[in-house]
Each structure stands twice: as structure tokens, then as C-alpha cells.
mmCIF file of C-alpha atoms in Angstrom:
data_model
loop_
_atom_site.group_PDB
_atom_site.id
_atom_site.type_symbol
_atom_site.label_atom_id
_atom_site.label_comp_id
_atom_site.label_asym_id
_atom_site.label_seq_id
_atom_site.Cartn_x
_atom_site.Cartn_y
_atom_site.Cartn_z
ATOM 1 C CA MET A 1 146.371 -80.220 95.531
ATOM 2 C CA GLN A 2 149.107 -81.452 93.405
ATOM 3 C CA SER A 3 146.658 -80.922 90.565
ATOM 4 C CA LYS A 4 146.327 -77.073 91.796
ATOM 5 C CA LYS A 5 150.319 -76.817 91.792
ATOM 6 C CA ARG A 6 150.571 -78.214 88.266
ATOM 7 C CA LYS A 7 148.018 -75.602 87.090
ATOM 8 C CA SER A 8 149.906 -72.994 88.745
ATOM 9 C CA SER A 9 153.331 -74.050 87.375
ATOM 10 C CA ASP A 10 151.778 -74.220 83.798
ATOM 11 C CA LEU A 11 150.194 -70.693 83.917
ATOM 12 C CA SER A 12 153.768 -69.548 85.112
ATOM 13 C CA LYS A 13 155.635 -70.991 82.192
ATOM 14 C CA LYS A 14 153.053 -69.609 79.920
ATOM 15 C CA ILE A 15 153.311 -65.961 81.298
ATOM 16 C CA ARG A 16 157.059 -66.172 81.286
ATOM 17 C CA ALA A 17 157.049 -67.774 77.633
ATOM 18 C CA PHE A 18 154.555 -64.915 76.644
ATOM 19 C CA ILE A 19 157.042 -62.013 78.305
ATOM 20 C CA ASN A 20 160.183 -63.499 76.550
ATOM 21 C CA SER A 21 158.201 -63.897 73.062
ATOM 22 C CA PRO A 22 158.805 -60.991 70.526
ATOM 23 C CA ALA A 23 155.660 -59.642 70.868
ATOM 24 C CA GLY A 24 155.307 -59.900 74.594
ATOM 25 C CA LEU A 25 157.551 -57.016 75.548
ATOM 26 C CA PRO A 26 155.905 -54.263 73.719
ATOM 27 C CA ILE A 27 152.217 -55.308 74.646
ATOM 28 C CA LEU A 28 153.238 -55.604 78.411
ATOM 29 C CA ALA A 29 154.912 -52.209 78.094
ATOM 30 C CA GLY A 30 151.762 -50.324 76.601
ATOM 31 C CA VAL A 31 149.645 -52.029 79.228
ATOM 32 C CA CYS A 32 152.226 -50.308 81.831
ATOM 33 C CA GLY A 33 152.135 -46.932 80.035
ATOM 34 C CA VAL A 34 148.302 -47.110 80.043
ATOM 35 C CA LEU A 35 148.570 -47.437 83.879
ATOM 36 C CA VAL A 36 150.853 -44.822 84.527
ATOM 37 C CA VAL A 37 148.888 -42.072 82.353
ATOM 38 C CA ILE A 38 145.544 -43.239 84.464
ATOM 39 C CA ILE A 39 147.672 -42.575 87.693
ATOM 40 C CA ILE A 40 148.888 -39.349 86.718
ATOM 41 C CA ALA A 41 145.056 -38.203 85.578
ATOM 42 C CA CYS A 42 144.000 -39.152 88.913
ATOM 43 C CA VAL A 43 146.952 -36.967 90.721
ATOM 44 C CA VAL A 44 146.085 -34.237 88.799
ATOM 45 C CA ILE A 45 142.394 -34.001 89.391
ATOM 46 C CA ALA A 46 142.950 -34.532 92.862
ATOM 47 C CA VAL A 47 145.258 -31.697 93.184
ATOM 48 C CA ARG A 48 143.080 -29.258 90.959
ATOM 49 C CA SER A 49 139.822 -30.193 92.948
ATOM 50 C CA SER A 50 141.767 -29.311 96.503
ATOM 51 C CA ALA A 51 143.415 -26.349 94.819
ATOM 52 C CA ALA A 52 140.542 -24.054 95.743
ATOM 53 C CA GLN A 53 138.654 -24.879 99.102
ATOM 54 C CA PRO A 54 135.250 -23.397 98.964
ATOM 55 C CA ASP A 55 133.805 -22.715 102.498
ATOM 56 C CA SER A 56 130.785 -25.125 102.835
ATOM 57 C CA SER A 57 129.043 -23.380 105.557
ATOM 58 C CA SER A 58 126.399 -21.829 103.731
ATOM 59 C CA ALA A 59 125.551 -25.014 102.125
ATOM 60 C CA SER A 60 125.266 -26.971 105.301
ATOM 61 C CA TRP A 61 123.551 -23.922 107.055
ATOM 62 C CA SER A 62 120.542 -23.978 109.062
ATOM 63 C CA GLU A 63 118.116 -21.547 110.626
ATOM 64 C CA PRO A 64 118.528 -21.195 114.321
ATOM 65 C CA ALA A 65 115.384 -21.236 116.203
ATOM 66 C CA ASP A 66 115.861 -18.064 117.567
ATOM 67 C CA ASP A 67 115.882 -16.192 114.227
ATOM 68 C CA SER A 68 112.469 -17.385 113.382
ATOM 69 C CA SER A 69 111.252 -14.788 116.304
ATOM 70 C CA TYR A 70 113.323 -12.066 114.584
ATOM 71 C CA ASP A 71 111.178 -8.402 113.969
ATOM 72 C CA ALA A 72 112.710 -6.586 111.332
ATOM 73 C CA GLU A 73 110.711 -3.527 112.645
ATOM 74 C CA ALA A 74 110.827 -4.076 116.580
ATOM 75 C CA GLY A 75 114.348 -3.183 117.435
ATOM 76 C CA LYS A 76 115.218 -0.464 114.908
ATOM 77 C CA VAL A 77 116.337 3.084 115.681
ATOM 78 C CA ASN A 78 113.311 5.425 115.541
ATOM 79 C CA LYS A 79 114.470 8.133 113.399
ATOM 80 C CA GLU A 80 111.817 10.730 114.586
ATOM 81 C CA GLU A 81 113.097 10.841 118.219
ATOM 82 C CA PHE A 82 116.635 11.790 117.045
ATOM 83 C CA THR A 83 116.229 14.417 114.741
ATOM 84 C CA GLY A 84 119.288 16.560 114.278
ATOM 85 C CA THR A 85 121.344 13.354 115.688
ATOM 86 C CA ILE A 86 120.608 11.179 112.564
ATOM 87 C CA LEU A 87 122.089 12.652 109.653
ATOM 88 C CA PRO A 88 119.480 13.150 106.978
ATOM 89 C CA GLY A 89 120.167 12.804 103.353
ATOM 90 C CA THR A 90 121.967 15.579 101.205
ATOM 91 C CA GLU A 91 123.552 16.250 97.678
ATOM 92 C CA ASP A 92 126.285 14.036 96.907
ATOM 93 C CA ALA A 93 129.541 15.718 98.531
ATOM 94 C CA GLY A 94 131.662 13.591 96.341
ATOM 95 C CA GLN A 95 135.255 12.014 96.526
ATOM 96 C CA GLU A 96 136.627 15.288 98.394
ATOM 97 C CA TYR A 97 134.340 14.635 101.449
ATOM 98 C CA LEU A 98 135.814 10.971 101.658
ATOM 99 C CA ASP A 99 139.475 12.210 101.481
ATOM 100 C CA GLU A 100 139.074 14.793 104.106
ATOM 101 C CA THR A 101 137.511 12.173 106.353
ATOM 102 C CA LEU A 102 139.635 9.998 109.169
ATOM 103 C CA PHE A 103 137.817 6.335 108.867
ATOM 104 C CA ILE A 104 138.684 4.528 112.354
ATOM 105 C CA GLY A 105 137.093 1.129 112.845
ATOM 106 C CA ASP A 106 137.498 -2.850 112.597
ATOM 107 C CA SER A 107 138.224 -5.179 109.837
ATOM 108 C CA ASN A 108 135.514 -3.818 107.807
ATOM 109 C CA THR A 109 137.195 -0.330 107.971
ATOM 110 C CA ALA A 110 140.515 -1.536 106.916
ATOM 111 C CA ARG A 111 138.635 -3.245 103.816
ATOM 112 C CA TYR A 112 137.754 0.255 102.659
ATOM 113 C CA MET A 113 141.275 0.591 101.321
ATOM 114 C CA TYR A 114 140.710 -2.304 99.068
ATOM 115 C CA TYR A 115 137.535 -1.572 97.362
ATOM 116 C CA GLY A 116 136.512 1.098 95.055
ATOM 117 C CA PRO A 117 133.664 2.572 93.176
ATOM 118 C CA ASP A 118 134.667 0.851 89.631
ATOM 119 C CA ASP A 119 136.016 -2.606 88.990
ATOM 120 C CA ASN A 120 138.402 -1.098 86.226
ATOM 121 C CA SER A 121 140.155 1.403 88.302
ATOM 122 C CA ASP A 122 142.684 1.512 90.949
ATOM 123 C CA VAL A 123 141.013 4.180 92.986
ATOM 124 C CA HIS A 124 139.946 3.095 96.132
ATOM 125 C CA PHE A 125 137.378 4.571 98.585
ATOM 126 C CA THR A 126 139.943 4.991 101.138
ATOM 127 C CA THR A 127 144.021 5.216 101.780
ATOM 128 C CA ILE A 128 146.277 4.477 104.083
ATOM 129 C CA GLU A 129 146.391 8.137 104.625
ATOM 130 C CA ASN A 130 143.050 8.452 106.056
ATOM 131 C CA THR A 131 141.863 4.607 107.380
ATOM 132 C CA VAL A 132 142.814 3.236 110.493
ATOM 133 C CA GLY A 133 141.288 -0.241 110.955
ATOM 134 C CA VAL A 134 142.425 -3.195 112.662
ATOM 135 C CA VAL A 135 141.029 -6.822 112.462
ATOM 136 C CA SER A 136 138.823 -8.065 115.489
ATOM 137 C CA ALA A 137 139.213 -4.505 116.992
ATOM 138 C CA GLY A 138 136.293 -3.515 119.166
ATOM 139 C CA VAL A 139 135.327 -0.087 121.322
ATOM 140 C CA GLN A 140 137.579 -1.709 124.247
ATOM 141 C CA ASN A 141 140.480 -0.738 122.211
ATOM 142 C CA ILE A 142 140.399 2.659 121.287
ATOM 143 C CA THR A 143 142.499 4.022 124.008
ATOM 144 C CA SER A 144 144.482 0.742 125.286
ATOM 145 C CA LEU A 145 145.921 -0.443 121.702
ATOM 146 C CA LYS A 146 148.942 1.136 120.048
ATOM 147 C CA TRP A 147 147.223 0.882 116.270
ATOM 148 C CA GLU A 148 149.520 2.534 113.896
ATOM 149 C CA HIS A 149 153.276 2.996 113.658
ATOM 150 C CA PHE A 150 154.799 6.487 112.575
ATOM 151 C CA VAL A 151 157.798 7.289 111.533
ATOM 152 C CA GLY A 152 159.592 9.597 114.079
ATOM 153 C CA LYS A 153 156.862 8.860 116.521
ATOM 154 C CA GLY A 154 156.686 5.274 117.176
ATOM 155 C CA GLU A 155 153.190 3.358 117.836
ATOM 156 C CA MET A 156 149.940 5.388 118.680
ATOM 157 C CA THR A 157 146.538 4.890 120.172
ATOM 158 C CA ILE A 158 143.404 5.976 118.366
ATOM 159 C CA PRO A 159 143.497 9.498 120.290
ATOM 160 C CA GLU A 160 147.273 9.951 119.454
ATOM 161 C CA ILE A 161 146.651 9.413 115.852
ATOM 162 C CA VAL A 162 143.542 11.720 115.568
ATOM 163 C CA GLU A 163 145.991 14.700 116.991
ATOM 164 C CA VAL A 164 148.765 13.579 114.461
ATOM 165 C CA MET A 165 146.979 13.521 111.634
ATOM 166 C CA GLN A 166 144.291 16.605 112.287
ATOM 167 C CA PRO A 167 141.191 15.353 110.332
ATOM 168 C CA LYS A 168 138.283 17.827 109.472
ATOM 169 C CA ARG A 169 136.013 15.183 110.393
ATOM 170 C CA ILE A 170 135.997 11.202 111.800
ATOM 171 C CA ILE A 171 133.852 8.503 110.937
ATOM 172 C CA ILE A 172 134.077 5.727 113.387
ATOM 173 C CA SER A 173 132.577 2.537 113.143
ATOM 174 C CA PHE A 174 132.612 -0.182 115.882
ATOM 175 C CA GLY A 175 130.415 -2.958 117.327
ATOM 176 C CA THR A 176 130.710 -5.822 115.230
ATOM 177 C CA ASN A 177 133.440 -7.788 117.666
ATOM 178 C CA ASN A 178 131.268 -6.328 120.346
ATOM 179 C CA LEU A 179 128.066 -8.280 119.859
ATOM 180 C CA THR A 180 128.202 -10.241 122.697
ATOM 181 C CA MET A 181 129.100 -7.659 125.210
ATOM 182 C CA GLU A 182 126.896 -6.352 127.687
ATOM 183 C CA THR A 183 125.101 -2.957 126.694
ATOM 184 C CA ASP A 184 126.235 -0.884 129.327
ATOM 185 C CA THR A 185 129.725 -1.899 129.203
ATOM 186 C CA PHE A 186 130.083 -1.342 125.606
ATOM 187 C CA ILE A 187 128.389 2.231 125.750
ATOM 188 C CA ASP A 188 131.036 2.877 128.534
ATOM 189 C CA TYR A 189 134.031 1.883 126.598
ATOM 190 C CA TYR A 190 132.601 3.658 123.398
ATOM 191 C CA SER A 191 131.657 7.169 125.074
ATOM 192 C CA LYS A 192 134.965 7.088 126.933
ATOM 193 C CA GLY A 193 136.832 6.445 123.601
ATOM 194 C CA LEU A 194 135.009 9.159 121.844
ATOM 195 C CA GLU A 195 135.674 11.900 124.704
ATOM 196 C CA ALA A 196 139.560 10.999 124.866
ATOM 197 C CA ILE A 197 139.606 11.550 121.038
ATOM 198 C CA HIS A 198 137.746 14.758 121.223
ATOM 199 C CA GLU A 199 139.859 15.706 124.113
ATOM 200 C CA ALA A 200 143.070 15.134 122.039
ATOM 201 C CA TYR A 201 141.906 17.195 118.976
ATOM 202 C CA PRO A 202 138.499 19.033 119.463
ATOM 203 C CA TYR A 203 138.577 20.289 115.965
ATOM 204 C CA ALA A 204 137.473 17.288 114.194
ATOM 205 C CA ASP A 205 133.505 16.647 113.776
ATOM 206 C CA ILE A 206 132.865 13.238 115.125
ATOM 207 C CA ILE A 207 130.389 10.806 113.290
ATOM 208 C CA VAL A 208 129.307 7.488 114.758
ATOM 209 C CA SER A 209 128.327 4.956 111.998
ATOM 210 C CA ALA A 210 125.879 2.016 112.797
ATOM 211 C CA ILE A 211 126.903 -1.414 113.039
ATOM 212 C CA PRO A 212 126.387 -2.937 109.641
ATOM 213 C CA PRO A 213 123.822 -5.873 109.314
ATOM 214 C CA LEU A 214 124.634 -9.427 109.275
ATOM 215 C CA ASP A 215 123.350 -11.617 106.628
ATOM 216 C CA LYS A 216 120.893 -14.256 107.821
ATOM 217 C CA GLU A 217 123.014 -17.250 106.680
ATOM 218 C CA ARG A 218 126.248 -16.010 108.574
ATOM 219 C CA SER A 219 128.868 -18.577 109.934
ATOM 220 C CA ASN A 220 128.253 -17.979 113.346
ATOM 221 C CA THR A 221 124.945 -18.201 114.171
ATOM 222 C CA ASN A 222 125.697 -16.961 117.973
ATOM 223 C CA LEU A 223 125.832 -13.394 116.352
ATOM 224 C CA SER A 224 122.121 -12.087 115.630
ATOM 225 C CA MET A 225 120.228 -8.874 114.387
ATOM 226 C CA LYS A 226 118.642 -8.521 117.693
ATOM 227 C CA GLN A 227 122.346 -8.037 119.212
ATOM 228 C CA VAL A 228 122.880 -5.476 116.335
ATOM 229 C CA ASP A 229 119.715 -3.424 116.973
ATOM 230 C CA ARG A 230 120.229 -3.462 120.677
ATOM 231 C CA LEU A 231 123.767 -2.028 120.492
ATOM 232 C CA ASN A 232 122.913 0.781 117.467
ATOM 233 C CA THR A 233 119.928 1.788 119.750
ATOM 234 C CA ALA A 234 122.381 2.206 122.410
ATOM 235 C CA ILE A 235 124.969 4.026 119.953
ATOM 236 C CA VAL A 236 122.012 6.459 118.966
ATOM 237 C CA GLU A 237 121.119 7.599 122.434
ATOM 238 C CA MET A 238 124.707 8.304 123.213
ATOM 239 C CA CYS A 239 125.163 10.211 120.212
ATOM 240 C CA GLU A 240 122.231 12.136 121.315
ATOM 241 C CA GLU A 241 123.178 12.537 124.700
ATOM 242 C CA GLU A 242 126.870 13.244 124.051
ATOM 243 C CA GLY A 243 126.646 15.731 121.002
ATOM 244 C CA TYR A 244 127.890 13.412 118.467
ATOM 245 C CA LYS A 245 126.254 12.726 114.591
ATOM 246 C CA TYR A 246 124.795 9.072 113.951
ATOM 247 C CA LEU A 247 125.258 7.844 110.462
ATOM 248 C CA ASP A 248 122.472 5.233 110.128
ATOM 249 C CA THR A 249 124.035 3.194 107.213
ATOM 250 C CA SER A 250 121.630 0.340 107.880
ATOM 251 C CA GLU A 251 119.115 2.206 105.543
ATOM 252 C CA ALA A 252 121.597 1.484 102.737
ATOM 253 C CA LEU A 253 122.581 -1.944 103.812
ATOM 254 C CA GLU A 254 119.767 -3.654 105.169
ATOM 255 C CA ASP A 255 116.919 -5.119 103.356
ATOM 256 C CA PRO A 256 113.860 -3.406 104.949
ATOM 257 C CA GLU A 257 111.385 -6.300 104.498
ATOM 258 C CA THR A 258 113.650 -8.971 106.726
ATOM 259 C CA GLY A 259 116.223 -6.316 108.595
ATOM 260 C CA TRP A 260 119.194 -8.318 107.474
ATOM 261 C CA ALA A 261 121.832 -7.605 105.314
ATOM 262 C CA LYS A 262 120.748 -7.222 101.499
ATOM 263 C CA LYS A 263 121.663 -9.905 99.212
ATOM 264 C CA ASP A 264 125.247 -9.984 98.204
ATOM 265 C CA TYR A 265 126.360 -7.281 100.512
ATOM 266 C CA THR A 266 128.554 -9.154 102.917
ATOM 267 C CA LEU A 267 131.106 -12.263 101.796
ATOM 268 C CA THR A 268 129.500 -15.555 101.945
ATOM 269 C CA LEU A 269 132.326 -17.014 103.952
ATOM 270 C CA ASP A 270 131.327 -15.419 107.252
ATOM 271 C CA GLY A 271 128.046 -13.271 106.268
ATOM 272 C CA VAL A 272 129.743 -10.442 108.518
ATOM 273 C CA HIS A 273 132.383 -8.437 106.419
ATOM 274 C CA LEU A 274 130.809 -6.243 103.967
ATOM 275 C CA SER A 275 131.319 -7.466 100.285
ATOM 276 C CA LYS A 276 132.538 -5.150 97.120
ATOM 277 C CA GLU A 277 128.598 -4.651 96.635
ATOM 278 C CA GLY A 278 128.200 -3.485 100.213
ATOM 279 C CA ALA A 279 130.969 -1.175 100.418
ATOM 280 C CA ARG A 280 129.731 0.578 97.289
ATOM 281 C CA ALA A 281 126.318 1.095 98.768
ATOM 282 C CA LEU A 282 127.782 2.265 101.805
ATOM 283 C CA PHE A 283 130.102 4.833 100.437
ATOM 284 C CA GLU A 284 127.211 6.121 98.076
ATOM 285 C CA TYR A 285 125.183 6.692 101.349
ATOM 286 C CA ILE A 286 127.919 8.388 103.263
ATOM 287 C CA ARG A 287 128.521 10.949 100.412
ATOM 288 C CA THR A 288 124.949 11.436 100.233
ATOM 289 C CA HIS A 289 124.354 11.697 103.904
ATOM 290 C CA ALA A 290 127.257 14.360 104.670
ATOM 291 C CA TYR A 291 128.130 16.481 107.700
ATOM 292 C CA ILE A 292 129.844 19.483 106.553
ATOM 293 C CA THR A 293 130.562 22.191 109.059
ATOM 294 C CA GLU A 294 133.033 25.076 109.315
ATOM 295 C CA ASP A 295 136.596 24.065 109.383
ATOM 296 C CA THR A 296 138.119 25.255 112.539
ATOM 297 C CA ARG A 297 141.289 23.595 112.632
ATOM 298 C CA PRO A 298 144.190 25.797 113.520
ATOM 299 C CA LYS A 299 146.344 26.748 110.551
ATOM 300 C CA PRO A 300 148.607 26.149 108.824
ATOM 301 C CA LEU A 301 148.180 22.139 109.684
ATOM 302 C CA LYS A 302 151.248 20.630 110.954
ATOM 303 C CA ASP A 303 153.455 17.906 108.876
ATOM 304 C CA ILE A 304 151.867 14.337 109.247
ATOM 305 C CA PRO A 305 154.697 12.165 109.622
ATOM 306 C CA LYS A 306 154.982 9.033 107.193
ATOM 307 C CA ILE A 307 152.592 6.458 108.254
ATOM 308 C CA ASN A 308 153.974 2.804 108.431
ATOM 309 C CA GLY A 309 150.608 1.153 109.018
ATOM 310 C CA VAL A 310 149.005 -1.134 111.271
ATOM 311 C CA THR A 311 151.312 -3.639 112.559
ATOM 312 C CA PRO A 312 150.015 -7.205 111.696
ATOM 313 C CA GLY A 313 148.477 -9.975 113.850
ATOM 314 C CA LEU A 314 147.882 -6.998 116.478
ATOM 315 C CA ILE A 315 144.772 -8.500 118.072
ATOM 316 C CA THR A 316 145.554 -12.381 118.284
ATOM 317 C CA GLN A 317 141.923 -13.234 119.716
ATOM 318 C CA ASP A 318 138.776 -13.828 117.570
ATOM 319 C CA PRO A 319 136.104 -12.352 119.645
ATOM 320 C CA ILE A 320 133.127 -13.540 117.474
ATOM 321 C CA GLY A 321 134.802 -16.782 115.926
ATOM 322 C CA LEU A 322 135.132 -15.788 112.289
ATOM 323 C CA ARG A 323 138.987 -16.898 111.836
ATOM 324 C CA GLY A 324 139.292 -20.364 110.627
ATOM 325 C CA PRO A 325 141.098 -22.270 107.920
ATOM 326 C CA SER A 326 139.492 -20.465 104.941
ATOM 327 C CA VAL A 327 139.904 -16.876 104.033
ATOM 328 C CA PRO A 328 138.243 -14.562 101.379
ATOM 329 C CA VAL A 329 140.246 -13.938 98.190
ATOM 330 C CA GLU A 330 138.949 -11.139 95.922
ATOM 331 C CA ILE A 331 140.307 -10.646 92.518
ATOM 332 C CA SER A 332 140.016 -7.545 90.157
ATOM 333 C CA ALA A 333 141.528 -6.100 87.076
ATOM 334 C CA SER A 334 142.450 -2.018 86.703
ATOM 335 C CA GLU A 335 141.862 -0.038 83.871
ATOM 336 C CA GLY A 336 142.365 -1.674 80.600
ATOM 337 C CA GLY A 337 141.270 -5.374 81.392
ATOM 338 C CA HIS A 338 139.155 -7.848 83.146
ATOM 339 C CA ILE A 339 139.494 -11.122 84.668
ATOM 340 C CA VAL A 340 138.232 -14.498 83.539
ATOM 341 C CA GLY A 341 137.735 -16.750 86.584
ATOM 342 C CA GLU A 342 136.169 -16.976 89.808
ATOM 343 C CA THR A 343 136.615 -13.293 90.903
ATOM 344 C CA SER A 344 135.430 -13.890 94.541
ATOM 345 C CA GLN A 345 136.946 -17.329 96.277
ATOM 346 C CA SER A 346 137.122 -18.772 99.875
ATOM 347 C CA VAL A 347 140.349 -20.714 100.035
ATOM 348 C CA LYS A 348 142.092 -22.504 102.765
ATOM 349 C CA LYS A 349 145.430 -20.840 104.119
ATOM 350 C CA GLY A 350 148.345 -22.840 102.325
ATOM 351 C CA GLN A 351 146.226 -23.813 99.314
ATOM 352 C CA GLN A 352 145.601 -22.304 96.177
ATOM 353 C CA THR A 353 143.054 -20.247 94.190
ATOM 354 C CA SER A 354 141.442 -21.505 90.987
ATOM 355 C CA GLU A 355 142.921 -20.532 87.764
ATOM 356 C CA ILE A 356 142.729 -16.910 87.044
ATOM 357 C CA THR A 357 143.796 -14.935 84.003
ATOM 358 C CA ALA A 358 144.303 -11.311 83.174
ATOM 359 C CA VAL A 359 143.078 -10.126 79.833
ATOM 360 C CA ALA A 360 143.971 -7.038 78.369
ATOM 361 C CA ASP A 361 141.429 -5.063 76.249
ATOM 362 C CA GLU A 362 142.299 -3.824 72.909
ATOM 363 C CA GLY A 363 144.883 -1.200 72.874
ATOM 364 C CA TRP A 364 146.199 -2.326 76.164
ATOM 365 C CA GLU A 365 148.561 -5.212 77.361
ATOM 366 C CA PHE A 366 149.124 -6.971 80.639
ATOM 367 C CA SER A 367 151.520 -5.054 83.211
ATOM 368 C CA HIS A 368 151.652 -6.879 86.535
ATOM 369 C CA TRP A 369 149.664 -8.605 89.381
ATOM 370 C CA SER A 370 149.666 -7.189 93.026
ATOM 371 C CA ALA A 371 148.503 -8.881 96.348
ATOM 372 C CA SER A 372 147.698 -7.162 99.397
ATOM 373 C CA ILE A 373 149.695 -9.994 101.171
ATOM 374 C CA GLY A 374 151.920 -13.124 99.764
ATOM 375 C CA PHE A 375 153.729 -13.942 96.958
ATOM 376 C CA ILE A 376 152.438 -13.534 93.436
ATOM 377 C CA ASP A 377 153.305 -14.907 90.204
ATOM 378 C CA GLN A 378 153.557 -12.507 86.851
ATOM 379 C CA GLN A 379 152.526 -14.613 84.124
ATOM 380 C CA GLU A 380 148.570 -13.640 82.718
ATOM 381 C CA THR A 381 147.720 -16.851 84.094
ATOM 382 C CA ILE A 382 148.144 -17.742 87.679
ATOM 383 C CA ARG A 383 147.024 -19.873 90.690
ATOM 384 C CA PHE A 384 147.740 -17.983 93.857
ATOM 385 C CA THR A 385 148.822 -19.691 97.419
ATOM 386 C CA VAL A 386 146.882 -17.990 99.973
ATOM 387 C CA PRO A 387 149.837 -17.386 103.040
ATOM 388 C CA GLY A 388 149.316 -19.157 105.955
ATOM 389 C CA ASP A 389 149.242 -15.858 108.134
ATOM 390 C CA ALA A 390 146.277 -14.249 106.203
ATOM 391 C CA ASP A 391 143.692 -12.802 108.745
ATOM 392 C CA ALA A 392 139.945 -12.540 108.497
ATOM 393 C CA ASN A 393 140.503 -9.423 105.794
ATOM 394 C CA GLY A 394 141.764 -12.149 103.323
ATOM 395 C CA VAL A 395 143.680 -11.324 100.072
ATOM 396 C CA PHE A 396 142.949 -8.607 97.539
ATOM 397 C CA ILE A 397 144.557 -9.461 94.131
ATOM 398 C CA THR A 398 144.685 -6.947 91.471
ATOM 399 C CA ALA A 399 145.540 -7.341 87.539
ATOM 400 C CA HIS A 400 147.312 -4.071 86.264
ATOM 401 C CA PHE A 401 147.381 -3.170 82.799
ATOM 402 C CA ARG A 402 149.329 -0.432 80.312
ATOM 403 C CA GLN A 403 148.374 1.332 77.277
ATOM 404 C CA LYS A 404 150.304 -0.185 74.265
ATOM 405 C CA GLU A 405 152.330 2.510 72.581
ATOM 406 C CA ALA A 406 151.169 3.860 69.556
ATOM 407 C CA GLU A 407 153.126 2.560 66.223
ATOM 408 C CA PRO A 408 154.548 5.672 64.705
ATOM 409 C CA THR A 409 152.518 6.390 61.393
ATOM 410 C CA PRO A 410 155.356 6.386 58.492
ATOM 411 C CA SER A 411 155.533 9.820 56.935
ATOM 412 C CA PRO A 412 154.914 9.691 53.016
ATOM 413 C CA SER A 413 157.718 10.406 50.899
ATOM 414 C CA PRO A 414 157.631 13.389 48.616
ATOM 415 C CA SER A 415 157.291 12.644 45.128
ATOM 416 C CA PRO A 416 160.218 13.969 42.878
ATOM 417 C CA SER A 417 158.842 16.712 40.794
ATOM 418 C CA PRO A 418 160.004 16.336 37.397
ATOM 419 C CA SER A 419 162.702 18.802 36.268
ATOM 420 C CA PRO A 420 161.500 21.017 33.299
ATOM 421 C CA SER A 421 162.387 20.352 29.861
ATOM 422 C CA PRO A 422 164.433 23.286 28.359
ATOM 423 C CA SER A 423 162.489 25.214 25.452
ATOM 424 C CA PRO A 424 164.000 25.285 22.106
ATOM 425 C CA SER A 425 165.485 28.332 21.158
#
């Protein structure tokens, strides 16, 4: 025991002697510096790896047993039985057709205002002037919920909104948030809601859109295409009986072989909400399955009060269990530039996206960023922090650019003309 104590004492003396030597302190400082650098590097790596929180549900997804028995043909709408109700193909009716249509629905409908036909454009499929969409809304909310606020009018139900907005036609799409509802209950709500809309403004054509298909690898496996097919069949039967038109958008969105949504047509986060690619296919289908009739609206149309939009957080319950810690973040560029970085991300609320950079094309320069919700920095390269109140619609971020002013071309200076020499007399 005494021998061990002497060895420990000798070692301590040697360490103190080394530290007090001329070379000891610099060496010790260098070792400490290396340790500090290593610690900082570890912290930076940890922060960066946690900035963007990708949803891991698809990686751990396993097919429910019920999916294996799904028949892609068995539950689909028989088009031959509903000729005259299901809208046939037409010539492309163009953007004008969309502009004079009022779109009503749930979060998929709300997302129409953020998608457009071209990545490098500020033009979107719809605007607040012709879109009424609420996250988690269903058929039971058509007449019971105060959807939007109008200046001087207050908040209104869907029938009241239609009466004020006086649309030429309506495309209405509900059902995704009603997939677990009994068919008879669903149709009863839908039928009464459509009747209330027609009574409020009988001059608008009413088109009922199919419930969009689910991706097979959806986050909530309690939702199924059997449910979608069941309700779509009931919807087209209702339209046939009550005189509405049916827009069979499943033709554009479904994979005909599997019956599920086509690849990349829904968000990978949940397999339910339409992606940018899915929305583009949808609107091409809408334009090429147009329903144009004589405009019987009383003229002149009344002035439409200013729309303040949908009240945030209007519906707090999630009927199909899609609201979670992560939300979709989609990044795009307007005309004059492009994005470097991942343009479609799934990020936890309160966390940051991975790094994205706005890069201007030749002859253009970066102007600013805009975000559908939250605060956003204005440097070319940013990491966006997702607000804690973000909902299933997620966040849409756009980089904007402006054309550089052309530098004026200097006018050439005129060369002085030589003075003529006088002729000798």
C-alpha cells in the first residue's frame, strides 16, 4: 500500500514539474484546444442532423393484411351506368374555366392556392378569390361551420359564401376526412349540404368531385381504398338521383393496375394529401372535363366584399389521424431562378429545414423569400424554422426574383469634323 502511494506521489510531482517547465504550458494548451475543437464539431454535427426531421413512417411501413385482398376493379364506379352524370372529356377549357369556378373542400382544396402549372411562376391554380378550403373539414361542416370571414359581413357558412360570391359553377370535394363514416350518414350530410347550397344560389352549376385516391404506403393504415371506392360509388349515385354532375378525377390520379394513387401523386409524409405532381394532373383533368352551360346569373353581379380568408385552426380535431409532429414543407422558385437544396421536406414543428438556396438565372437577381406562415429570413441561403402552429397543410416557401436593370449603352461621341482649309486666292 505504501509503495502505491509513493508511486502516485512521484507521478504527481512529475506532472507538476512538466506543467511548470517552459514547454509544458504550450503543449497542455494545444491539447485543450484540440479537445475544444472536437467538442464543437460534435455539437455542430448534432444540430445539423436534427435540423431537418424527415418522416420515417415510409421506411418502417408494412402492408396491412387487408390490402392484399384489395381488388382494383371490384369497387370502382361503373361509368356506363352513369352516362350523363359523369363528365366526359372535352377540349381544354383553359385558365378562364378555373377562374370562374368556386372550389370548395378540405385541406386538399386549400392547397390548390399554393400549387401551379409551372415551378418557375407565381401563377397558382386558384386564389383566395375562388377557393374555400379548411383543414380536416368534412361533409358535416358544410352548413354547420362558419368557414370564412368577409369584411362587413362577418363569418359565413358555405351556402352563405356561395350566395355572396355568385360563382358560375362550383366544384366541391369532400370525403377524405369522412372515410370512417357510415355510407348512409355520409350521403345524408352531403345531400343536405348540396341542397342548401343550391337553395342559397340556384344559378351555379354544382359539380361533385371524386374523393382522391390514397397512396398504398399511407401513414394511417386504417384508411383504405375500399373506403374511398365505397364512398365514391355512393357519391355518383347521389349525383345521378339529384341532378348534379360527377367529376371522376380518379381517372387522372389512380394507377389503373393497382387502384391506388399514382407514384409521387401524394405527399410522402402521409400518402393522403395531393403533391404538386398530383395537383397538376388533377387540374389538367378538370380543364379537359369541363362543364360549360349558359350563364343564367342575374346581371349585373353584386359587389363581392373583401375576403379575409379562413380562420386559422378552425377545426381542432383530426378525424383521420394525420396531424403529427412533422409537417410538409415545399419550396419553389418564381420566374428568374431556381432552388438548390431539397424542395420537398418533412420537418418537425419548431425545427429547421435543411439548407436551401435561391439562385438567380442570368439577367436576374434574388428579390425575397415568402412563406405561407411563419417568419423567414431574407438571405439567399436560409434554414426555415417551422412554426409550432403549422397544420396538415404544411408550409409553402417561394423564392422571388427580379430582372436586373439593363445598363445604358453609352452613346458614341461624334467625331469633330475638320475645318476646311481656306483656298489660296
